[in-house]
Short mmCIF file of C-alpha atoms in Angstrom, two decimals:
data_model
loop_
_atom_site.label_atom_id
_atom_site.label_comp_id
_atom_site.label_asym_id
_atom_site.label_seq_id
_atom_site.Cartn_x
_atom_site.Cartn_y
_atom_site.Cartn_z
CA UNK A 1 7.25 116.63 61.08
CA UNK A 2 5.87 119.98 59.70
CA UNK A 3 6.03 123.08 61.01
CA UNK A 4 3.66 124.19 63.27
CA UNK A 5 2.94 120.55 64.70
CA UNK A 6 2.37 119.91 68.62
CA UNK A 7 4.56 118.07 70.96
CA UNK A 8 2.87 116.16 73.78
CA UNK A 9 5.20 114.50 76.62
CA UNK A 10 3.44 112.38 79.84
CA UNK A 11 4.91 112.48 82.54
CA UNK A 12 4.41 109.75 84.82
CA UNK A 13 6.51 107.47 87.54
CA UNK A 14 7.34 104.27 86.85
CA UNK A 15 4.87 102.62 83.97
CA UNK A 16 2.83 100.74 84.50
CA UNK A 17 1.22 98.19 81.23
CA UNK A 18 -1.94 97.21 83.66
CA UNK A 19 -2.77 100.92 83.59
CA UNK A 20 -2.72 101.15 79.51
CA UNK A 21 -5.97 102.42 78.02
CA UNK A 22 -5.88 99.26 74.85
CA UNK A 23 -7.59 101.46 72.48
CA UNK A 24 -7.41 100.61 69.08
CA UNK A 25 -5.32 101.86 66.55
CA UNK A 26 -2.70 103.19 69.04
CA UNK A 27 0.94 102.01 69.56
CA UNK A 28 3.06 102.65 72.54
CA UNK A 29 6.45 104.49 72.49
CA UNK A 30 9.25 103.61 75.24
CA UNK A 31 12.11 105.01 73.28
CA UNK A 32 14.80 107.16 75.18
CA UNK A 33 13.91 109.88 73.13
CA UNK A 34 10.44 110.34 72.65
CA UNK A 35 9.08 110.70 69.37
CA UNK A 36 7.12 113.76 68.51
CA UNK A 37 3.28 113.26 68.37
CA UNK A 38 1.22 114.06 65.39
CA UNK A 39 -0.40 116.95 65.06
CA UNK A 40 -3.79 116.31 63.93
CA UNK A 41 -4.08 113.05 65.83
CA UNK A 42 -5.58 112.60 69.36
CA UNK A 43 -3.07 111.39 72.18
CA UNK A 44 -3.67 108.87 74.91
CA UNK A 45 -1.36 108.10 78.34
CA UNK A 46 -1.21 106.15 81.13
CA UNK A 47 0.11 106.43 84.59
CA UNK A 48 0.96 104.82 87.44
CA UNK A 49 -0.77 104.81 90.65
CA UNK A 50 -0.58 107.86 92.63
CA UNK A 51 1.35 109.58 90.09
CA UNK A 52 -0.24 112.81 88.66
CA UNK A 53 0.34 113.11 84.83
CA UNK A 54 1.42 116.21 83.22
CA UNK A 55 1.29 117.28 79.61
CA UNK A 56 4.29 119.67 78.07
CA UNK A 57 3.07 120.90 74.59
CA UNK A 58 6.21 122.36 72.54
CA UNK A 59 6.32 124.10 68.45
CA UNK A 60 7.35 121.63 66.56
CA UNK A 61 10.88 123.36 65.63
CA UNK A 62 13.05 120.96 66.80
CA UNK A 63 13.44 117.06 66.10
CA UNK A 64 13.16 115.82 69.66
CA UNK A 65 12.26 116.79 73.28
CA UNK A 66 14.95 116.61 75.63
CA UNK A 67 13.77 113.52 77.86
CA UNK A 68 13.35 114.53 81.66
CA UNK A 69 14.82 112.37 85.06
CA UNK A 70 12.35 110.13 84.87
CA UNK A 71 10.38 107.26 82.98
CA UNK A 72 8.60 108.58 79.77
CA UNK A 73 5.97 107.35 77.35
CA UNK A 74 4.38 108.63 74.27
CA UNK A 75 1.06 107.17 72.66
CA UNK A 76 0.05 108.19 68.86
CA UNK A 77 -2.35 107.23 66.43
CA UNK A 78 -1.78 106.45 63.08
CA UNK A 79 -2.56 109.88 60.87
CA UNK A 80 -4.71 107.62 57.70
CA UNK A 81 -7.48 106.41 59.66
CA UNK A 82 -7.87 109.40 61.91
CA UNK A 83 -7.91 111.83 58.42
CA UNK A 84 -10.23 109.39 56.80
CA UNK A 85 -12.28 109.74 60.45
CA UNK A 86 -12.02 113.61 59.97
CA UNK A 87 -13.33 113.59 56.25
CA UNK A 88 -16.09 111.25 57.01
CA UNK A 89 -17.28 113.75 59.60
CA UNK A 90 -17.51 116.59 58.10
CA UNK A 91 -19.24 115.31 54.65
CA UNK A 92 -22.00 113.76 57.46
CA UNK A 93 -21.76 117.12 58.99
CA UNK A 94 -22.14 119.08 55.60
CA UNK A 95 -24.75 116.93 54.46
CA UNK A 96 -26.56 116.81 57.76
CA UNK A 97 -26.30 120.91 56.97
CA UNK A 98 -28.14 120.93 53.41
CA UNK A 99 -30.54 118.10 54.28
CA UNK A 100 -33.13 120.55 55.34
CA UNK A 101 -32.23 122.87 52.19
CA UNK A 102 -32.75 120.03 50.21
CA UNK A 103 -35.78 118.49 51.41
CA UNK A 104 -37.22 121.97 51.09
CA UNK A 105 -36.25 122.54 47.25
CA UNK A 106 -37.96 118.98 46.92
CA UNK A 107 -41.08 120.10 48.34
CA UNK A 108 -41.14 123.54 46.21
CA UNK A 109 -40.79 121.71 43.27
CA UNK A 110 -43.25 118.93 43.87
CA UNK A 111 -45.58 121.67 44.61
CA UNK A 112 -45.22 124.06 41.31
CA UNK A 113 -45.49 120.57 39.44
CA UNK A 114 -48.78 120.04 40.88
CA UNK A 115 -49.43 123.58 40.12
CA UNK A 116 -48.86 123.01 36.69
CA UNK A 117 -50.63 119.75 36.09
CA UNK A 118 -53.71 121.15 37.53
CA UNK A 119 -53.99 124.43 35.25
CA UNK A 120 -53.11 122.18 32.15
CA UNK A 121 -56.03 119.59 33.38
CA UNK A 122 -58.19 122.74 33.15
CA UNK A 123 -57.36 123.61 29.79
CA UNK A 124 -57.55 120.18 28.42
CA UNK A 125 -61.45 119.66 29.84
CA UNK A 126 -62.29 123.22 28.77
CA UNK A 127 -64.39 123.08 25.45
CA UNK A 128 -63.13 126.32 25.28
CA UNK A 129 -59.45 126.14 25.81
CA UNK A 130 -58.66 122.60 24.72
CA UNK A 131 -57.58 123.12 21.16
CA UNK A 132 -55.54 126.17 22.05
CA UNK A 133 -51.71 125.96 21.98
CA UNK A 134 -50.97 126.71 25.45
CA UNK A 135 -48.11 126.51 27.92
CA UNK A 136 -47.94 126.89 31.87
CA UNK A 137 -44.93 127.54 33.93
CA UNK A 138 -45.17 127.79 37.58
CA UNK A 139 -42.13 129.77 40.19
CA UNK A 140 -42.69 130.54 43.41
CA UNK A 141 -46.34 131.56 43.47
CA UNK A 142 -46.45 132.85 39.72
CA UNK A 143 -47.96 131.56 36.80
CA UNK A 144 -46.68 132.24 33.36
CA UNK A 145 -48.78 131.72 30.37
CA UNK A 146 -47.91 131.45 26.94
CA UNK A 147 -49.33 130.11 23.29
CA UNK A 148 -52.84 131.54 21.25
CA UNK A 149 -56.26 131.63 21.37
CA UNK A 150 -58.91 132.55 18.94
CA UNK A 151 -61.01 135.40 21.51
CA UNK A 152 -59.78 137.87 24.00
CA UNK A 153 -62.26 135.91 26.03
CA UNK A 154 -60.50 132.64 26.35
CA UNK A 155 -57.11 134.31 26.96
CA UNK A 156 -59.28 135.61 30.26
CA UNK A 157 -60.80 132.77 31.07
CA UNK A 158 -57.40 130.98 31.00
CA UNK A 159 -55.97 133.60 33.31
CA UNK A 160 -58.85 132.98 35.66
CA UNK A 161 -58.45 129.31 36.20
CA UNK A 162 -54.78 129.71 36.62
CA UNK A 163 -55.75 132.15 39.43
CA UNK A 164 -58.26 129.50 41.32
CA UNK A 165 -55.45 127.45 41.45
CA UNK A 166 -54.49 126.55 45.22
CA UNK A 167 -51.11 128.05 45.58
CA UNK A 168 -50.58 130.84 42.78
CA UNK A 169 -50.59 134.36 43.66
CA UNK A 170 -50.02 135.72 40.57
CA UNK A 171 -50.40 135.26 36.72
CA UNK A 172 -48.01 136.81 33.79
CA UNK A 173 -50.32 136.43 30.91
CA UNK A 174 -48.25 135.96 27.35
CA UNK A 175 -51.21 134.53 25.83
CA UNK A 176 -51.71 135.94 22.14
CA UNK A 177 -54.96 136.60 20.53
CA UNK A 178 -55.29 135.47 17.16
CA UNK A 179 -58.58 135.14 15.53
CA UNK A 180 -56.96 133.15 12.37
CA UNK A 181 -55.54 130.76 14.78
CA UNK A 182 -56.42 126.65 13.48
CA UNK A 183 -55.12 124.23 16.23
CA UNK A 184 -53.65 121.35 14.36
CA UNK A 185 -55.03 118.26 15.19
CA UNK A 186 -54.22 114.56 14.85
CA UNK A 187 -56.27 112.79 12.63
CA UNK A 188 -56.35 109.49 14.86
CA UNK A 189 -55.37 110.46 18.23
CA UNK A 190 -58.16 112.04 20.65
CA UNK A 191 -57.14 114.99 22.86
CA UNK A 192 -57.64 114.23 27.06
CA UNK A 193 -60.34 116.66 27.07
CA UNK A 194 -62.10 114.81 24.34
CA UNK A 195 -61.40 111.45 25.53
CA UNK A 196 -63.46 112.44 29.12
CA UNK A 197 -66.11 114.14 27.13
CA UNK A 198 -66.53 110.79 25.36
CA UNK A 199 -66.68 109.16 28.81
CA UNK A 200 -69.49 111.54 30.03
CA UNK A 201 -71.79 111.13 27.03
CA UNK A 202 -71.26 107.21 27.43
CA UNK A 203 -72.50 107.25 30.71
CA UNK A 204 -75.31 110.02 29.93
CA UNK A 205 -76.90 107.29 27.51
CA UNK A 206 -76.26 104.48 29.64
CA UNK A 207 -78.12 106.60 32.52
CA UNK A 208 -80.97 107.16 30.47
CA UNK A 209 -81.60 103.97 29.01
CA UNK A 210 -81.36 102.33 32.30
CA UNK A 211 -84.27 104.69 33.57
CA UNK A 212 -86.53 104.63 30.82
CA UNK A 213 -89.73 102.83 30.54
CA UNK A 214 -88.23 100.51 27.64
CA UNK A 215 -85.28 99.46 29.59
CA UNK A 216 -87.20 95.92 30.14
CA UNK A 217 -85.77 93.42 27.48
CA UNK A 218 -82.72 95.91 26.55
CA UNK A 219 -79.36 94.89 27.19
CA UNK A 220 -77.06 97.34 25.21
CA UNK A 221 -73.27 98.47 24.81
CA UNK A 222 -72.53 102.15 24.40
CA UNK A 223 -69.46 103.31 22.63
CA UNK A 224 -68.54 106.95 21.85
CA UNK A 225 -65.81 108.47 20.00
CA UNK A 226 -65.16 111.71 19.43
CA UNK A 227 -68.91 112.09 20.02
CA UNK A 228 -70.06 109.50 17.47
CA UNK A 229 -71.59 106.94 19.37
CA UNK A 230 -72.11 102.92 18.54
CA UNK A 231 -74.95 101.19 20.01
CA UNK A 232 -75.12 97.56 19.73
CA UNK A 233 -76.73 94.63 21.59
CA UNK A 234 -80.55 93.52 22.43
CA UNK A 235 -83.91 95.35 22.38
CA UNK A 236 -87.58 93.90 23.46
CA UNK A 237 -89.14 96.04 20.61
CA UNK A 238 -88.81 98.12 17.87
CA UNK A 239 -90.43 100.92 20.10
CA UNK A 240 -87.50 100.42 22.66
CA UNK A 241 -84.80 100.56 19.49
CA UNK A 242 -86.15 103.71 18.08
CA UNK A 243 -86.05 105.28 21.54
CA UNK A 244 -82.81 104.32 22.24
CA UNK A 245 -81.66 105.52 19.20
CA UNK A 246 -83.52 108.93 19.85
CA UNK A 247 -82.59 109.00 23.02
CA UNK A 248 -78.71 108.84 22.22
CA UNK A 249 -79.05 111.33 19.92
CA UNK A 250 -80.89 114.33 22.22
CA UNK A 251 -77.77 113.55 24.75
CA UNK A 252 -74.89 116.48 25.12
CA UNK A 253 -71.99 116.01 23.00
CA UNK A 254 -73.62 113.62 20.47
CA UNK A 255 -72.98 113.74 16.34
CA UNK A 256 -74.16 111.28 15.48
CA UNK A 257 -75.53 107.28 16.33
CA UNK A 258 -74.76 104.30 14.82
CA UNK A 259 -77.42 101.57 15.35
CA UNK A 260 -76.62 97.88 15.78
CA UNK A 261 -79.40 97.06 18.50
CA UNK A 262 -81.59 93.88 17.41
CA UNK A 263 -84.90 92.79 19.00
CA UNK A 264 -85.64 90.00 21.07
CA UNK A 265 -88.52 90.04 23.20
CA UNK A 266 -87.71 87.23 25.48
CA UNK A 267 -83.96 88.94 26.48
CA UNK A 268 -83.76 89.27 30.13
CA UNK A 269 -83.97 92.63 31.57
CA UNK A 270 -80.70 94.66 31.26
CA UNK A 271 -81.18 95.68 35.15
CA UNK A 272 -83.36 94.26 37.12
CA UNK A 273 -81.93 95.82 40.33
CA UNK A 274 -83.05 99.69 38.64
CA UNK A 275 -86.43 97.77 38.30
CA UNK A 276 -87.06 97.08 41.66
CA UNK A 277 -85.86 100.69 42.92
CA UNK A 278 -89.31 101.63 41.02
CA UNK A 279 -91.62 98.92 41.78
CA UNK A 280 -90.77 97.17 45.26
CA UNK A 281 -90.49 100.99 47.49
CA UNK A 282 -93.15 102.99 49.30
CA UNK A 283 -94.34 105.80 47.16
CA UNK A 284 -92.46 108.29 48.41
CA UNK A 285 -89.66 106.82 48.29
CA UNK A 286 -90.87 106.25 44.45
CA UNK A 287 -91.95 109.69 43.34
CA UNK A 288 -88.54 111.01 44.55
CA UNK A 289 -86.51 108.33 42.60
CA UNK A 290 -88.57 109.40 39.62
CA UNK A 291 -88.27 113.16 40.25
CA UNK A 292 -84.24 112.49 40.54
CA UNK A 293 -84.20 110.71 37.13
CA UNK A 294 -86.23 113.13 35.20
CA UNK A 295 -83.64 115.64 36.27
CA UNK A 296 -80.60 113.96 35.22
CA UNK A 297 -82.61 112.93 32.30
CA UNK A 298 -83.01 116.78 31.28
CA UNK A 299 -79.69 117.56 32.37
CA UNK A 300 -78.14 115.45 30.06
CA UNK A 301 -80.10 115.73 27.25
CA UNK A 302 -79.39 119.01 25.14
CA UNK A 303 -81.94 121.57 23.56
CA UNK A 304 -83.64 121.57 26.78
CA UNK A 305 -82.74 123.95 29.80
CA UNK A 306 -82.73 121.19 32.61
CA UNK A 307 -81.52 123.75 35.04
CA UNK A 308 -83.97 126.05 34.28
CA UNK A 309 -86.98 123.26 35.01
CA UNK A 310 -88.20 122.59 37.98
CA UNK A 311 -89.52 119.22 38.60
CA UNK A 312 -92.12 117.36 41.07
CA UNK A 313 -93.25 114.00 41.64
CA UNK A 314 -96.81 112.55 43.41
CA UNK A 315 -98.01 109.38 42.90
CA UNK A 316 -96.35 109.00 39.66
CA UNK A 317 -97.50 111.98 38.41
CA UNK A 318 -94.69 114.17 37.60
CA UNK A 319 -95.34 118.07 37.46
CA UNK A 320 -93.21 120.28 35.24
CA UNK A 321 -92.14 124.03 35.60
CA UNK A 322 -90.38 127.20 34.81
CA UNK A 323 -89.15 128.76 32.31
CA UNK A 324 -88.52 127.46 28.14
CA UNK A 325 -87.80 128.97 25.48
CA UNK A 326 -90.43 127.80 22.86
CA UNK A 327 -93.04 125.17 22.58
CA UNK A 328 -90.60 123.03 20.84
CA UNK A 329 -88.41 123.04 24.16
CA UNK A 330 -91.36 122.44 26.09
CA UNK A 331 -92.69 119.27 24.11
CA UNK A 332 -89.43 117.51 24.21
CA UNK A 333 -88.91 117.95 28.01
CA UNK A 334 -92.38 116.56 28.21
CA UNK A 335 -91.34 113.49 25.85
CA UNK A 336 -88.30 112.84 27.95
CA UNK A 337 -90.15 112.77 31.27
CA UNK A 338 -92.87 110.51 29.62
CA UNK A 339 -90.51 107.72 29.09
CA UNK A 340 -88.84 107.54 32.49
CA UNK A 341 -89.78 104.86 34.49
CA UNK A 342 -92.24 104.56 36.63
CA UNK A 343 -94.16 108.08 35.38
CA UNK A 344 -97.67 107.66 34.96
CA UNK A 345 -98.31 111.13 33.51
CA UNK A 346 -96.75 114.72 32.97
CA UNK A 347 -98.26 117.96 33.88
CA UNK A 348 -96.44 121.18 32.16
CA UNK A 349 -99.05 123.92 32.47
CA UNK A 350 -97.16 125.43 34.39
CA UNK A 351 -93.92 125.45 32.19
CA UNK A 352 -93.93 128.54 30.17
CA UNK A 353 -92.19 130.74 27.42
#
């Protein structure tokens, strides 16, 4: 035994084996002289009926315990199992201890990722800020910000989105002006900022074709590209093709058209359902879907201030107004609204410049 170990001796009457605890892992001693317990393992005793036990605990500097006058027994368990016991408790007791450490550094991590991705997703849609070389770094609240941009400007406006960013409390901007800076860019490979303006002006000219007068007969495919933008498919007239195509080209983000539509009168209309909106609804419930449309219809169309416009609808009679800046603006919002569906006439007296 080592030094320092424990001695435990029961003292009982006469033993008795009906009185034996029969847990596992223990053996019984009966020897004359009692063997020394373990000293890192847990003892167990029995004793006789109407007998009081008693425990004598001794240094462990001697080999044996003189026996006393009367019967003895010593129980031990073996010391493997009860140190593997003893390790297994305290690595579920140490990691029962860092679970909640962990779980937090988890979180705070998950969170300044988020952080990140939405500040980059920022950049990436900004016209402004999508071809600059830019990093983000987020820690604890505080947003660091590296690369080059062409105008004082953009290095601000990047600072400011990073600030309306839920979460960040701070932002270290390393951002470098550089007026000769040239993003380099991949001849083949669109940019995610490009790629979702391409969606939006696809879905501008879809819009806008599905409102117009001429959508009867059309049934069309829009592709765009890095703002270059296919149209293919059916047309009832030549009117309807040339609008399409000038409609296309008046949208936001558009550099050009490519025209594949063909006529053919007696192709089925492209959407019925938009029809019907117009044609099979109380009037007021009419002039409002045609006051919505000529909205969007400015909105998405460039060279024309749709914000600054204000537009009405009775009876089919649409009524424009506001400000413009010339009488070109002016004639092309009127040449817009003319084509949506369902307008019987446009009134822009009182659109000015």
């Amino acid at each position: 035994m080592p030094s320092g170990g424990l001695s435990l001796i029961v003292n009982s009457g006469a033993a008795r084996p009906d009185m034996n605890l029969g847990l596992p892992s223990v053996r019984q001693r009966t020897d004359r002289q009692p063997t020394r317990c373990q000293a890192a393992s847990p003892v167990f005793a029995t004793a006789d009926a109407g007998a009081t036990p008693s425990l004598h605990f001794s240094q462990a500097t001697a080999k044996h315990v003189a026996p006393p006058a009367f019967s003895q027994r010593i129980i031990t368990m073996h010391t493997q199992p009860r140190t593997l016991l003893l390790a297994s408790s305290l690595a579920l007791a140490i990691a029962t201890a860092s679970g909640g450490a962990l779980a937090e550094n988890m979180s705070k991590d998950i969170t300044e990722a988020r952080q990140e991705s939405q500040i980059w997703t920022a950049y990436s849609i900004s016209p402004y800020l999508r071809a600059s070389a830019l990093k983000v770094s987020v820690e604890n609240g505080k947003a660091t910000l590296s690369g080059r941009v062409t105008e004082e400007a953009n290095k601000e406006l990047a600072n400011e989105i990073a600030l309306g960013v839920s979460g960040i409390d701070s932002v270290t901007n390393n951002i470098v002006v550089d007026a000769k800076f040239t993003p380099s860019k991949s001849s083949d490979a669109l940019s995610f900022g490009d790629t979702i303006d391409d969606a939006n002006t696809t879905a501008a000219i879809k819009s806008k074709l599905l409102w117009s007068r001429h959508a009867e007969g059309m049934d069309t495919k829009v592709v765009t590209r890095d703002g270059k933008v296919t149209l293919s498919g059916t047309v009832g007239s030549s009117e309807a093709r040339e609008y399409a195509v000038s409609l296309a080209m008046s949208t936001n983000g558009v550099t050009s058209v490519d025209n594949h539509l063909r006529i053919k009168a007696d192709k089925p209309d492209m959407v019925e359902s938009g029809k019907q909106a117009a044609s099979e609804v109380g009037d007021d419930i009419v002039d409002s879907w045609i006051t919505t449309k000529v909205k969007s219809t400015l909105l998405y169309s460039r060279n024309v201030g749709g914000t600054g416009i204000d537009v009405s609808t009775e009876n089919g009679i649409v009524t424009l107004s506001g400000k413009v800046l010339d009488g070109a603006e002016r004639a092309l919002a009127v040449k817009l609204t003319e084509n949506v569906r369902g307008v019987k006439s446009v009134q822009s007296k009182a659109l000015t410049f």
